PDB file of C-alpha atoms in Angstrom:
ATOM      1  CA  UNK A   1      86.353  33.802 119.062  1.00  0.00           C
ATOM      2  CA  UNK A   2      87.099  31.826 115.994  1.00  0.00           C
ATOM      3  CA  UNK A   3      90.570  32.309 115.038  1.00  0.00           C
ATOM      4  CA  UNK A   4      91.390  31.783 111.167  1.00  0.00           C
ATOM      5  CA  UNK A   5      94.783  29.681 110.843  1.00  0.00           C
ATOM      6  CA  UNK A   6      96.883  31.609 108.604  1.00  0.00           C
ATOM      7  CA  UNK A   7      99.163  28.989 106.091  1.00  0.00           C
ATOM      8  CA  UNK A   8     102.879  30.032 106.808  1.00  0.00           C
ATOM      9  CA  UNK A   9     103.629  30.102 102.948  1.00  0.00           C
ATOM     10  CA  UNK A  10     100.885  33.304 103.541  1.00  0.00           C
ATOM     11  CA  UNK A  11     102.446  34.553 105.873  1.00  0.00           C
ATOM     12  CA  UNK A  12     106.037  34.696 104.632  1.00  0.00           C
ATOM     13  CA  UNK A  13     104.339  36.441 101.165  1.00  0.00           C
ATOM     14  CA  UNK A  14     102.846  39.245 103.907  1.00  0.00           C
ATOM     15  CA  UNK A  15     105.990  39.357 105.360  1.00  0.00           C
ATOM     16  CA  UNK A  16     108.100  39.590 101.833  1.00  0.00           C
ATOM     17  CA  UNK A  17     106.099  42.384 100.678  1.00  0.00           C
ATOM     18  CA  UNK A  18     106.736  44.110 103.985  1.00  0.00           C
ATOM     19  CA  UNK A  19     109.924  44.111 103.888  1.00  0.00           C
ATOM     20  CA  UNK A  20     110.246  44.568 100.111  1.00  0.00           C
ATOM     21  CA  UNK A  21     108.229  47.679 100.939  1.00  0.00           C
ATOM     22  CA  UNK A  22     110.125  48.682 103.678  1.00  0.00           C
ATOM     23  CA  UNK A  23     113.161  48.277 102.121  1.00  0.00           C
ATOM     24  CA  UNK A  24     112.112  51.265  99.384  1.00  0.00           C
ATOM     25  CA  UNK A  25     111.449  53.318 102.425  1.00  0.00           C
ATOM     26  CA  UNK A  26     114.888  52.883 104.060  1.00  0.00           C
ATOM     27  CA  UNK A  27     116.854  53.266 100.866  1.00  0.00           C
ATOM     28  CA  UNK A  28     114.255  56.522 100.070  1.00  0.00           C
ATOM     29  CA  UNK A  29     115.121  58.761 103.236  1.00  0.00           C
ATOM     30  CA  UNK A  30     118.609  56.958 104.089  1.00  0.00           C
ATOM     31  CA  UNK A  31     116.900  56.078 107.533  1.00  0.00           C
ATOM     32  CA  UNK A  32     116.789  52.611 109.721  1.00  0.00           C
ATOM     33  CA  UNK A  33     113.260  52.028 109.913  1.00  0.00           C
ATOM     34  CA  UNK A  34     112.263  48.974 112.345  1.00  0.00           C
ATOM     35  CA  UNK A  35     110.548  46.176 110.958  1.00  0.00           C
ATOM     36  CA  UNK A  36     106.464  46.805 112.072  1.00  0.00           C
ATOM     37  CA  UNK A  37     105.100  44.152 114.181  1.00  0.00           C
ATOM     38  CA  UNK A  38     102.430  42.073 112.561  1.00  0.00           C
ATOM     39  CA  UNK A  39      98.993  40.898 113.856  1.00  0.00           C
ATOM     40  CA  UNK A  40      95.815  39.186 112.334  1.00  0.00           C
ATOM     41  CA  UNK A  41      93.258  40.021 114.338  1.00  0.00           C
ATOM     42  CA  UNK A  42      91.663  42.631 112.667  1.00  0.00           C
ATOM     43  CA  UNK A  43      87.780  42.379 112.548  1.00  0.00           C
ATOM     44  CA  UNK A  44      84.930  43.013 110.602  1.00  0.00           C
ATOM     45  CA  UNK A  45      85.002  45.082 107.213  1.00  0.00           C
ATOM     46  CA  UNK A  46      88.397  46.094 107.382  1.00  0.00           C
ATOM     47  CA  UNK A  47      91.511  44.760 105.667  1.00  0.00           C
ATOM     48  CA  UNK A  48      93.829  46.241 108.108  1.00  0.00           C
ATOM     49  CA  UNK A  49      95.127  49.063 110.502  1.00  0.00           C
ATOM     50  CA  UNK A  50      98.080  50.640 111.772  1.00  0.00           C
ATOM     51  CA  UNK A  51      98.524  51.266 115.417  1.00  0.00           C
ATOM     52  CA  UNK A  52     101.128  54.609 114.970  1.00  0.00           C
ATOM     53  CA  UNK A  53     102.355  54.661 118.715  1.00  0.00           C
ATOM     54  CA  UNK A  54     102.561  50.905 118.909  1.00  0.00           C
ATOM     55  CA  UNK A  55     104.605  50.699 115.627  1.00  0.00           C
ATOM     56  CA  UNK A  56     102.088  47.263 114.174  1.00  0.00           C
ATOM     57  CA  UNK A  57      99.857  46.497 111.386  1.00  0.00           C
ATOM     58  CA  UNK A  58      96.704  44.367 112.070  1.00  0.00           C
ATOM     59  CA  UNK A  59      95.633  42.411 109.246  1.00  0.00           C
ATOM     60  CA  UNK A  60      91.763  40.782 108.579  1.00  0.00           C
ATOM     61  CA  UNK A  61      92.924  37.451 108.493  1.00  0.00           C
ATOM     62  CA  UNK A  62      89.484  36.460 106.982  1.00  0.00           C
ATOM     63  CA  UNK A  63      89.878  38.964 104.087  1.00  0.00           C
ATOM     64  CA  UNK A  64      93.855  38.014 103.821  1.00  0.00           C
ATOM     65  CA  UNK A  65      92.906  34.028 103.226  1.00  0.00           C
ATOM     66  CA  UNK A  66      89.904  35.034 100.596  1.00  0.00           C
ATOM     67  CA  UNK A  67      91.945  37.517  98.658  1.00  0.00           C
ATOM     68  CA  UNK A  68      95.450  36.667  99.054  1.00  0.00           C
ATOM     69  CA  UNK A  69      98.270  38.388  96.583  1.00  0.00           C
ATOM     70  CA  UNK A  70      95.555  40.883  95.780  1.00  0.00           C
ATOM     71  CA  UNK A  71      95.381  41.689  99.800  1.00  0.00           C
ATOM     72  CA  UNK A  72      98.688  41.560 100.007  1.00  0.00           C
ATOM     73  CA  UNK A  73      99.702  43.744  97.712  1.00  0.00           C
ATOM     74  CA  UNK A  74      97.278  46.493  98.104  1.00  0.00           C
ATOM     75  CA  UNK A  75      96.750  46.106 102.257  1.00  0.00           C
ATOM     76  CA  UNK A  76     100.401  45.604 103.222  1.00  0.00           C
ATOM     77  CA  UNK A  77     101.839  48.909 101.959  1.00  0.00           C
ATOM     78  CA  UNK A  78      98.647  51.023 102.699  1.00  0.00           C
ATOM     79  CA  UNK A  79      98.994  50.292 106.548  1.00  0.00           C
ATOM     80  CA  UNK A  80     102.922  50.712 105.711  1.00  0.00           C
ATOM     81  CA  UNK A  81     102.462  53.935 104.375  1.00  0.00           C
ATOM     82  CA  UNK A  82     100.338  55.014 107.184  1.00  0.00           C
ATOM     83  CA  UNK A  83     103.637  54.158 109.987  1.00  0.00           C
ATOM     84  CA  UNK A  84     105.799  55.725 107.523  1.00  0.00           C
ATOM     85  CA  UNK A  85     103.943  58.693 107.304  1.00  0.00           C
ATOM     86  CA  UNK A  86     103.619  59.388 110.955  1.00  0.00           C
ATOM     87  CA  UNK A  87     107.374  58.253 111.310  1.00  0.00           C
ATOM     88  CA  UNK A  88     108.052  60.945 109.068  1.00  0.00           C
ATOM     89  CA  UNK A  89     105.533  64.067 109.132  1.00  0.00           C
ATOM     90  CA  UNK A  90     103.726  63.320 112.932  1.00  0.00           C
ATOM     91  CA  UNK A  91     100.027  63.614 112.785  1.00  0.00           C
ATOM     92  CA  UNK A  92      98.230  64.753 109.195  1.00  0.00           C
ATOM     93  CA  UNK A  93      95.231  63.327 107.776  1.00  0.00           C
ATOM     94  CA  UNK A  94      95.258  59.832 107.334  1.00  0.00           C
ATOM     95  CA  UNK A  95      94.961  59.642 103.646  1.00  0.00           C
ATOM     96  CA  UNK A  96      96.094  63.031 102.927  1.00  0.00           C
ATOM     97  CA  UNK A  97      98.506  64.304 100.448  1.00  0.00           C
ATOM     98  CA  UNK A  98     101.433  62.994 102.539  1.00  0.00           C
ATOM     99  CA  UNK A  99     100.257  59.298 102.684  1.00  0.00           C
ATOM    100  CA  UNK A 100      99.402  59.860  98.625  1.00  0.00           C
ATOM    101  CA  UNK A 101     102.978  60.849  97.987  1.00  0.00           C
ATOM    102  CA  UNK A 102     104.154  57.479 100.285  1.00  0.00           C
ATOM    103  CA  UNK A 103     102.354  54.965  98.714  1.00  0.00           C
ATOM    104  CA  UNK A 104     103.322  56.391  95.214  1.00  0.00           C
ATOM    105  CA  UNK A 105     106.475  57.755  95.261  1.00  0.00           C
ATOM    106  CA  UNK A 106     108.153  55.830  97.684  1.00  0.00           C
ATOM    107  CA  UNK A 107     106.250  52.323  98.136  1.00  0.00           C
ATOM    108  CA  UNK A 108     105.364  52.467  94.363  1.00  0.00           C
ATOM    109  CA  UNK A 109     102.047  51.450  94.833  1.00  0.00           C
ATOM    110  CA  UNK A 110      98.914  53.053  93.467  1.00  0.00           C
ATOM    111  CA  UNK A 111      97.134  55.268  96.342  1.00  0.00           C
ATOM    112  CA  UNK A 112      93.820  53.750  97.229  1.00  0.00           C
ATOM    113  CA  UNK A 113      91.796  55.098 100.427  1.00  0.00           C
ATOM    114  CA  UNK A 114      89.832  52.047 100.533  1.00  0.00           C
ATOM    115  CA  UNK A 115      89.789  48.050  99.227  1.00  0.00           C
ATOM    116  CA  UNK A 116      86.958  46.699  96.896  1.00  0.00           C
ATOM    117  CA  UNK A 117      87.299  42.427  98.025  1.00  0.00           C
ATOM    118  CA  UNK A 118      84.030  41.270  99.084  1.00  0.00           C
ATOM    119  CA  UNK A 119      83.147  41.345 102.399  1.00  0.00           C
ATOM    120  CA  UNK A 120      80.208  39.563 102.750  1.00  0.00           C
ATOM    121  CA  UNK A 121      81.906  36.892 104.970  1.00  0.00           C
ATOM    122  CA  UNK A 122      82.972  39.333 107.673  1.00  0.00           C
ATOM    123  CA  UNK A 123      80.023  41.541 107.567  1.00  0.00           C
ATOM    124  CA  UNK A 124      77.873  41.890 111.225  1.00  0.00           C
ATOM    125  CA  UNK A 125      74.247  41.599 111.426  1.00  0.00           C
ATOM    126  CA  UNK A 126      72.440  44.922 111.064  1.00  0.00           C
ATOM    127  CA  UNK A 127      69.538  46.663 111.884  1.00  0.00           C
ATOM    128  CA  UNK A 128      66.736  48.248 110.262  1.00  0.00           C
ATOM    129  CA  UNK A 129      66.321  52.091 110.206  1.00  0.00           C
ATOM    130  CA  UNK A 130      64.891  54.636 108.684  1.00  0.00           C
ATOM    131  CA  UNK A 131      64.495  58.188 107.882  1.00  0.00           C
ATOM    132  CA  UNK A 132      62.248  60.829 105.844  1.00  0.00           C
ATOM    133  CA  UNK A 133      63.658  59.542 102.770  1.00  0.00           C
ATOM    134  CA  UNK A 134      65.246  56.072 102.627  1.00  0.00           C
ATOM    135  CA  UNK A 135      65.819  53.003 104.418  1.00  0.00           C
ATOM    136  CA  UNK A 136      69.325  52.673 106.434  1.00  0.00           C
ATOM    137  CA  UNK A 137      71.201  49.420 108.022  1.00  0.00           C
ATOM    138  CA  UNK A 138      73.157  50.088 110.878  1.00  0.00           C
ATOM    139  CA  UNK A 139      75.983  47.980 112.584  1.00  0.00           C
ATOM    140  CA  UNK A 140      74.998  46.049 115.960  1.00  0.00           C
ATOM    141  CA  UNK A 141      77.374  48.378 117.615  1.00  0.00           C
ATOM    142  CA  UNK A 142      75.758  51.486 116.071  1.00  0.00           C
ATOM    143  CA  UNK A 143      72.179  50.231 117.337  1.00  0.00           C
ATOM    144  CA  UNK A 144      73.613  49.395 121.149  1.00  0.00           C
ATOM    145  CA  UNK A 145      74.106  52.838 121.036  1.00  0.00           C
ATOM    146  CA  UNK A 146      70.667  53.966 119.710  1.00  0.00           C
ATOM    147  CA  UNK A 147      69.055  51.566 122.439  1.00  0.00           C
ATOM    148  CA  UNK A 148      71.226  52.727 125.210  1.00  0.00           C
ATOM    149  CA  UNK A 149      70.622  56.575 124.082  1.00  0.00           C
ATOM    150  CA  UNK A 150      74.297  57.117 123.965  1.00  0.00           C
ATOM    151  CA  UNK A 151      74.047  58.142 120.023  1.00  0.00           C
ATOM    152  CA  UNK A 152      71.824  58.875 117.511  1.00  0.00           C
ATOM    153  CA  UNK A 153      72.207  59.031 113.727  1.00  0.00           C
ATOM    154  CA  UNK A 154      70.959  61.012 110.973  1.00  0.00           C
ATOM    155  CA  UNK A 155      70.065  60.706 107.236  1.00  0.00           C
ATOM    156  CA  UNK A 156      73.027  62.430 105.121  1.00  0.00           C
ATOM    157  CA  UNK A 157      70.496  63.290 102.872  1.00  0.00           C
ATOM    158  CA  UNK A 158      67.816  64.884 104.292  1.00  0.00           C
ATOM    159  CA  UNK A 159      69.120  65.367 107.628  1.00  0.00           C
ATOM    160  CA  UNK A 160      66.648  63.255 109.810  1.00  0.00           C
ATOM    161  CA  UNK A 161      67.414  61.414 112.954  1.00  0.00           C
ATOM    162  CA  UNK A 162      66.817  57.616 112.158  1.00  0.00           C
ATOM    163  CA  UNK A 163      64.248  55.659 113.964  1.00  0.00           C
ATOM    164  CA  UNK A 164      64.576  51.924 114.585  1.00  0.00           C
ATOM    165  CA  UNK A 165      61.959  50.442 112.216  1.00  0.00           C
ATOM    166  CA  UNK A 166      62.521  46.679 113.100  1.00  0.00           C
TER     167      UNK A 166
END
């Protein structure tokens, strides 16, 4: 796997805004939260995700280097939130009203479910499919599953199971 090197001065900037961030929290509910573990090795469309039990943020390191401060500012505290949130309330909806409340009252940051940077470097090959009413691209994963019979997927729309068209 290619590994993208991440510049230090980066890195410090994801780890300022952490603790920045975290620092809100602390001073928020008077409590000694620990300092997440960080990771790039997040993969594919996503900018990031937080593993609740393991108490670490994984970060897109491709989508990090193309969109810097604006990834950093948005990603950091979203993932935040969600450790905060399940720190603080146990298991709710990921982007429910109590990860809203986080990221605005206590992080300061504008709630945003998901990020609009361009992600046509990290995007997979996909495959052709198609239903009653439109064409649909699904992930390599997705059509493993289709080819394996383990899964099959249907049109939102109208309701129809897609068929590989390729």
């Amino acid at each position: 796997m290619n590994r993208v090197r991440i510049p230090i001065a980066l890195q410090q900037a994801v780890m300022r805004c952490l603790r920045d961030k975290l620092q809100l929290a602390r001073q928020h509910f008077a409590v000694e939260f620990p300092e997440p573990k960080i990771l790039y090795q997040q993969r594919g469309t996503s900018a990031g995700t937080a593993w609740l039990q393991a108490w670490e943020i994984r970060l897109n390191p491709v989508l990090l280097m193309e969109n810097q401060q604006p990834f950093i500012d948005e990603v950091v505290p979203h993932e935040l939130a969600h450790l905060l949130v399940f720190r603080q309330f146990g298991r709710v909806p990921p982007h429910g009203r109590e990860w809203r409340w986080m990221m605005e009252n206590v992080l300061q940051v504008p709630a945003s479910r998901t990020h609009q940077f361009e992600t046509r470097s990290v995007q997979s090959k996909t495959f052709p499919y198609r239903c009653d009413c439109q064409q649909h691209q699904l992930t390599l994963r997705r059509h493993n599953r289709v080819m394996r019979g383990e899964s099959e997927y249907r049109c939102r729309q109208c309701g129809e199971k897609l068929t590989f068209s390729g």
